[in-house]
Amino acid sequence: MAQVVIYLLLATAAAVVLDLVIMRWAGRRLRPGSGDERNGAVVRVFGAYSPVLTWLKYRRLPAEAAPSVSLDASAPLVEIVRPCAEAESQKPESTSQQWRFPSNLALGVGLTLFGLYAIARYSPVLTTFDFVPALNEWLRVDVVNLDNVLVGVALLLVGGWQFGIAVRGMRLAETGPEAAPPHGTWPALDREQRPRWLRLAVLSGLLLAFLLFQLRGLQITPLQLWIWLGAIGLLGLAAWRWDRAGGVTLRLEIARAEIVLLLALVVGGLLVTAYQLQDVPNILMGDEGDFFTTAKSIAAGEYRPSPFDFGVYSYPVLSGYWQGGILWLFGPTLWAWRFASVLAGVLAIVPLYCLGRELFGRRVAVLAAGAMVTAPYFLAFARLGYNNSQAIFPVTLSAWLLYSGLKRKSMFYVFLGGAAAGLGFLTYTAGRLAFVFAALYFGYVFLGNIRRATIWRSQGAPAPSSRNSGLWPSALGVLPLALFFFAGWATVASPHLVYGSARDPSSLRYKMLESLFASADTARAFYTDDEIFSIAPPLKVDGQELFFHPGIYARLLLRGLVRTLLVFYHKDLVTEHFIASPLAGPVAVGFYTLGLALLIARLRERRFAFLALWFGSGLVLFSAINTFPPRHQHLVPIIPVMALLIGLGLEAVTGAVAAVLPIRPRLRSAIHAALLGLGIAASPC
């Protein structure tokens, strides 16, 4: 531990020396009293002070004193914000405020790189710690270089903190308010407008109820598919008429050049992921072939189950219909079967770009799309015959439509987001993540509305655009949007759930019970039966043996969370499915770390909270509380969030450097391309 303290002191001293060097360089570069705008910009950019002062006395800078890096698609690449002459004369800047930015940036990036280096090393970087064997015996992290991991994590935390200070003046693209309008402001609820959408919604509900009644009785007819599609279409039309009554704009503001760019991204993604698809990988996984057998039978017309039935390993059979349709188009070959996974994954580029563009601008959206299709984690599952990659598209589509729908206050967008979340229930099990984090985000928006309404009421001012300044009417405005979202989800997902519960309820629960951390099979890897069942006897549910022991629960959950967070940095935690690097990638992991630091630093903003709920709920529900974490095969729906963090970190670094050194836009784009190319070249996949 002493060595770590010594290293941090040396790093701090090095940052102080860096301060002095920058000050001397800037003193030569800038002539006192010069009126050159570039010189003034450089003075404003070097608004950082020594990490020693940061540590001893941390104060919030005024908004006009911090360098601002814009990520807005319509704004210049880098915008240095300088206060007006009157403000400068009224509020003279101290030396600590002027010399804050570069040293924190250098220290943050430097500590992050050294932390990643420490985690990747097997031999001790600094020293070995005496308590590590006991810690591993208690927590069972089970990595060979746990000493280096502890050092690396400490460095990443300090580096992320320093980087957050450095980029705290970043101005991201404004996306407008996402909150729903207050209660009583929906024109579609007026007496004249209500029948236009309500009749369609009621008819959709009647069709769905009739379908569910038949499926509950295990009655299967060819007409049921059309009844299902009709119920979905009628409810969507009702949502569209609701928006039309309120004058909601549904048009996508996207230029032709962006459409060409988006098509280029999709084509490029197909070229990258489908390269030598027939031969790489050159073997099949143990249980992979059953998916090919089922898809081949569906393509040949030999197997025609109900679209609401179960398929391979109790997964929804609709995922088999997707693979069978691709085999029917391209022939029953190994290439066509794997291409079904490629196409399902690459299609997620479209909603990922749209979401990234709406959150942070076009540049981050392009970087995120490029980061996703070149990530070893994505490539591994996009080139296998499993149905894992099918979950990425509906989850990402649901996320974009939900966020855009709340921002536009559009029932149609929100309904489509719910339908996409329901589609996730018909693919791989992890596709259910869209429903979970949407529910969490609606709760977040609801609580935010309550907080704002409370503030307005305490100040004696009515809520904006509200006919009633009461607390609950203002807060409940999000409920109609939530109702349409979950109605869209139920219309798509409920037929499979109802039919599955009537036909084979154990298969419907099988995947959840199989992956639950309370499984006795998981605990037996670390404890004896006497320890596991010391409080309560075993409980058997659908062939799965469960146990109850709060102490063991806490230890297993902590172990799962630690290993799940570490899997993005450590290459030895995942050795299956042809993955030989950290999930974030051997090079992109640095930008992922910096993007994650920026997310944590700006967590109060709703767009960052949106990503945090998506990312956090996936980590916890589909890996941390699962058996034998990390469960990388369950985490595929959070690959788009990982890509957004990589793109955000890459743009933040280049934007911060451009604020210090004059970099032309073309050079900055070349740096982006070079770094993405480096990630591809360094990928072991």
Coordinates of N, CA and C in Angstrom, one line a residue, residues 1-99:
M1 N 0.8 -1.2 0.0 CA 0.0 0.0 0.0 C 0.9 1.3 0.0
A2 N 2.0 1.2 0.7 CA 2.9 2.3 0.7 C 3.4 2.7 -0.7
Q3 N 3.6 1.6 -1.5 CA 4.1 1.9 -2.9 C 3.0 2.7 -3.7
V4 N 1.8 2.4 -3.4 CA 0.7 3.1 -4.2 C 0.7 4.5 -3.8
V5 N 0.8 4.8 -2.4 CA 0.8 6.2 -2.0 C 2.0 6.9 -2.6
I6 N 3.2 6.3 -2.6 CA 4.3 6.9 -3.1 C 4.1 7.2 -4.6
Y7 N 3.5 6.3 -5.3 CA 3.3 6.5 -6.8 C 2.3 7.7 -7.0
L8 N 1.3 7.8 -6.2 CA 0.3 8.9 -6.3 C 1.0 10.2 -6.0
L9 N 1.9 10.2 -5.0 CA 2.6 11.5 -4.7 C 3.5 11.9 -5.8
L10 N 4.2 10.9 -6.4 CA 5.1 11.2 -7.6 C 4.3 11.7 -8.7
A11 N 3.1 11.0 -9.0 CA 2.2 11.5 -10.1 C 1.8 12.9 -9.9
T12 N 1.4 13.2 -8.6 CA 1.0 14.6 -8.3 C 2.1 15.6 -8.5
A13 N 3.3 15.2 -8.1 CA 4.5 16.1 -8.3 C 4.8 16.3 -9.8
A14 N 4.6 15.2 -10.6 CA 4.8 15.3 -12.0 C 3.8 16.3 -12.6
A15 N 2.6 16.2 -12.1 CA 1.5 17.1 -12.6 C 1.9 18.6 -12.3
V16 N 2.4 18.8 -11.1 CA 2.9 20.2 -10.7 C 4.0 20.7 -11.7
V17 N 4.9 19.8 -12.0 CA 6.0 20.1 -12.9 C 5.4 20.4 -14.3
L18 N 4.4 19.6 -14.7 CA 3.7 19.9 -15.9 C 3.1 21.3 -16.0
D19 N 2.5 21.7 -14.8 CA 1.9 23.0 -14.7 C 3.0 24.1 -15.0
L20 N 4.2 23.9 -14.4 CA 5.2 24.9 -14.6 C 5.7 24.9 -16.0
V21 N 5.8 23.8 -16.6 CA 6.3 23.7 -18.0 C 5.3 24.4 -18.9
I22 N 4.0 24.1 -18.7 CA 3.0 24.8 -19.6 C 3.0 26.3 -19.3
M23 N 3.1 26.7 -18.1 CA 3.1 28.1 -17.9 C 4.3 28.8 -18.6
R24 N 5.5 28.2 -18.5 CA 6.6 28.8 -19.2 C 6.4 28.8 -20.7
W25 N 5.9 27.7 -21.2 CA 5.6 27.6 -22.7 C 4.6 28.7 -23.1
A26 N 3.6 28.8 -22.3 CA 2.5 29.8 -22.6 C 3.1 31.2 -22.5
G27 N 4.0 31.4 -21.5 CA 4.6 32.7 -21.3 C 5.4 33.2 -22.5
R28 N 6.1 32.2 -23.2 CA 6.8 32.6 -24.4 C 5.9 32.8 -25.6
R29 N 4.8 31.9 -25.6 CA 4.0 31.9 -26.8 C 3.1 33.2 -26.8
L30 N 2.7 33.7 -25.7 CA 1.7 34.8 -25.7 C 2.4 36.1 -25.3
R31 N 2.2 37.1 -26.0 CA 2.8 38.4 -25.7 C 1.8 39.2 -24.8
P32 N 2.3 39.7 -23.7 CA 1.4 40.4 -22.8 C 0.7 41.6 -23.5
G33 N -0.5 41.7 -23.2 CA -1.3 42.9 -23.8 C -1.6 42.7 -25.2
S34 N -1.4 41.5 -25.9 CA -1.7 41.3 -27.3 C -3.2 41.2 -27.4
G35 N -3.7 41.7 -28.5 CA -5.1 41.6 -28.7 C -5.5 40.5 -29.7
D36 N -4.6 39.6 -30.0 CA -4.9 38.5 -30.9 C -5.9 37.6 -30.2
E37 N -6.9 37.2 -31.0 CA -8.0 36.4 -30.5 C -7.5 35.0 -30.2
R38 N -6.6 34.5 -31.0 CA -6.1 33.1 -30.7 C -5.3 33.1 -29.4
N39 N -4.5 34.1 -29.1 CA -3.8 34.2 -27.9 C -4.8 34.2 -26.7
G40 N -5.8 35.0 -26.9 CA -6.8 35.0 -25.8 C -7.5 33.7 -25.6
A41 N -7.7 33.0 -26.7 CA -8.4 31.6 -26.6 C -7.4 30.7 -25.9
V42 N -6.1 30.7 -26.2 CA -5.2 29.8 -25.5 C -5.1 30.1 -24.0
V43 N -5.2 31.4 -23.7 CA -5.2 31.8 -22.2 C -6.4 31.2 -21.6
R44 N -7.6 31.3 -22.3 CA -8.8 30.8 -21.7 C -8.8 29.2 -21.5
V45 N -8.2 28.6 -22.5 CA -8.1 27.1 -22.5 C -7.3 26.6 -21.4
F46 N -6.1 27.2 -21.1 CA -5.3 26.8 -20.0 C -5.9 27.2 -18.7
G47 N -7.1 26.9 -18.5 CA -7.8 27.3 -17.2 C -7.7 26.1 -16.2
A48 N -6.6 25.7 -15.9 CA -6.4 24.5 -15.0 C -5.4 24.9 -13.9
Y49 N -5.6 24.3 -12.7 CA -4.6 24.5 -11.7 C -4.1 23.2 -11.2
S50 N -3.0 23.3 -10.4 CA -2.3 22.1 -9.9 C -3.2 21.1 -9.2
P51 N -3.1 19.8 -9.4 CA -3.8 18.8 -8.7 C -3.7 18.9 -7.2
V52 N -2.5 19.5 -6.7 CA -2.4 19.7 -5.3 C -3.5 20.7 -4.8
L53 N -3.6 21.8 -5.5 CA -4.7 22.7 -5.1 C -6.1 22.1 -5.3
T54 N -6.2 21.3 -6.3 CA -7.5 20.6 -6.5 C -7.8 19.7 -5.3
W55 N -6.8 19.1 -4.8 CA -7.0 18.2 -3.7 C -7.3 18.9 -2.4
L56 N -6.6 20.0 -2.2 CA -6.7 20.8 -0.9 C -7.9 21.7 -0.9
K57 N -8.2 22.3 -2.0 CA -9.3 23.2 -2.0 C -10.0 23.2 -3.3
Y58 N -11.1 22.4 -3.4 CA -11.8 22.2 -4.6 C -13.0 23.1 -4.6
R59 N -13.1 24.0 -5.6 CA -14.2 24.9 -5.8 C -14.8 24.9 -7.2
R60 N -16.1 25.1 -7.2 CA -16.7 25.1 -8.5 C -16.4 26.4 -9.3
L61 N -16.0 26.2 -10.5 CA -15.6 27.4 -11.4 C -16.9 28.1 -11.9
P62 N -16.9 29.4 -12.0 CA -18.0 30.0 -12.7 C -18.1 29.5 -14.1
A63 N -19.3 29.6 -14.7 CA -19.6 29.1 -16.0 C -18.7 29.7 -17.0
E64 N -18.4 31.0 -16.9 CA -17.7 31.7 -17.9 C -16.2 31.5 -17.8
A65 N -15.7 30.8 -16.7 CA -14.3 30.6 -16.5 C -13.8 29.3 -17.0
A66 N -14.7 28.4 -17.4 CA -14.3 27.0 -17.8 C -14.3 26.9 -19.3
P67 N -13.3 26.3 -19.9 CA -13.3 26.0 -21.3 C -14.4 25.1 -21.7
S68 N -15.0 25.4 -22.8 CA -16.2 24.6 -23.2 C -15.9 24.0 -24.5
V69 N -16.1 22.7 -24.6 CA -16.0 21.9 -25.8 C -17.4 21.5 -26.2
S70 N -17.8 21.9 -27.4 CA -19.1 21.6 -27.9 C -19.1 20.3 -28.7
L71 N -20.1 19.5 -28.4 CA -20.4 18.2 -29.2 C -21.7 18.4 -30.0
D72 N -22.2 19.6 -30.1 CA -23.4 19.8 -30.9 C -23.1 19.6 -32.4
A73 N -24.0 18.9 -33.1 CA -23.7 18.6 -34.5 C -23.7 19.9 -35.3
S74 N -24.5 20.9 -34.9 CA -24.6 22.1 -35.6 C -23.6 23.2 -35.2
A75 N -22.9 22.9 -34.1 CA -21.9 23.9 -33.6 C -20.5 23.6 -34.2
P76 N -19.6 24.6 -34.0 CA -18.2 24.3 -34.5 C -17.6 23.2 -33.7
L77 N -16.6 22.6 -34.3 CA -16.0 21.4 -33.6 C -15.5 21.8 -32.2
V78 N -14.9 22.9 -32.1 CA -14.4 23.3 -30.7 C -14.8 24.8 -30.6
E79 N -15.4 25.1 -29.5 CA -15.7 26.5 -29.2 C -15.2 26.9 -27.9
I80 N -14.3 27.9 -27.9 CA -13.7 28.4 -26.6 C -14.6 29.5 -26.2
V81 N -15.2 29.4 -25.0 CA -16.1 30.4 -24.5 C -15.3 31.4 -23.6
R82 N -15.3 32.6 -24.0 CA -14.6 33.7 -23.2 C -15.6 34.7 -22.7
P83 N -15.5 35.1 -21.5 CA -16.5 36.1 -21.0 C -16.2 37.5 -21.7
C84 N -17.2 38.3 -21.6 CA -17.1 39.6 -22.2 C -16.1 40.5 -21.4
A85 N -15.8 41.6 -22.0 CA -14.8 42.5 -21.3 C -15.3 43.0 -20.0
E86 N -16.6 43.3 -20.0 CA -17.2 43.8 -18.7 C -17.1 42.7 -17.6
A87 N -17.4 41.5 -18.0 CA -17.4 40.4 -17.0 C -16.0 40.2 -16.5
E88 N -15.0 40.3 -17.4 CA -13.6 40.1 -17.0 C -13.2 41.2 -16.1
S89 N -13.7 42.4 -16.3 CA -13.2 43.5 -15.5 C -13.9 43.4 -14.1
Q90 N -15.1 42.9 -14.1 CA -15.8 42.8 -12.8 C -15.4 41.6 -12.0
K91 N -15.0 40.4 -12.7 CA -14.6 39.2 -12.0 C -13.2 38.8 -12.5
P92 N -12.2 39.4 -12.0 CA -10.9 39.0 -12.4 C -10.6 37.5 -12.0
E93 N -10.0 36.8 -12.9 CA -9.7 35.4 -12.7 C -8.5 35.2 -11.8
S94 N -8.5 34.3 -10.9 CA -7.3 34.0 -10.1 C -6.4 33.0 -10.9
T95 N -5.2 32.9 -10.5 CA -4.3 32.0 -11.1 C -4.8 30.6 -11.1
S96 N -5.4 30.2 -10.0 CA -5.8 28.8 -9.9 C -6.9 28.5 -10.9
Q97 N -7.8 29.5 -11.2 CA -8.8 29.3 -12.2 C -8.3 29.3 -13.6
Q98 N -7.2 30.1 -13.8 CA -6.7 30.1 -15.2 C -5.9 28.9 -15.6
W99 N -5.3 28.2 -14.6 CA -4.4 27.1 -14.9 C -4.9 25.8 -14.4

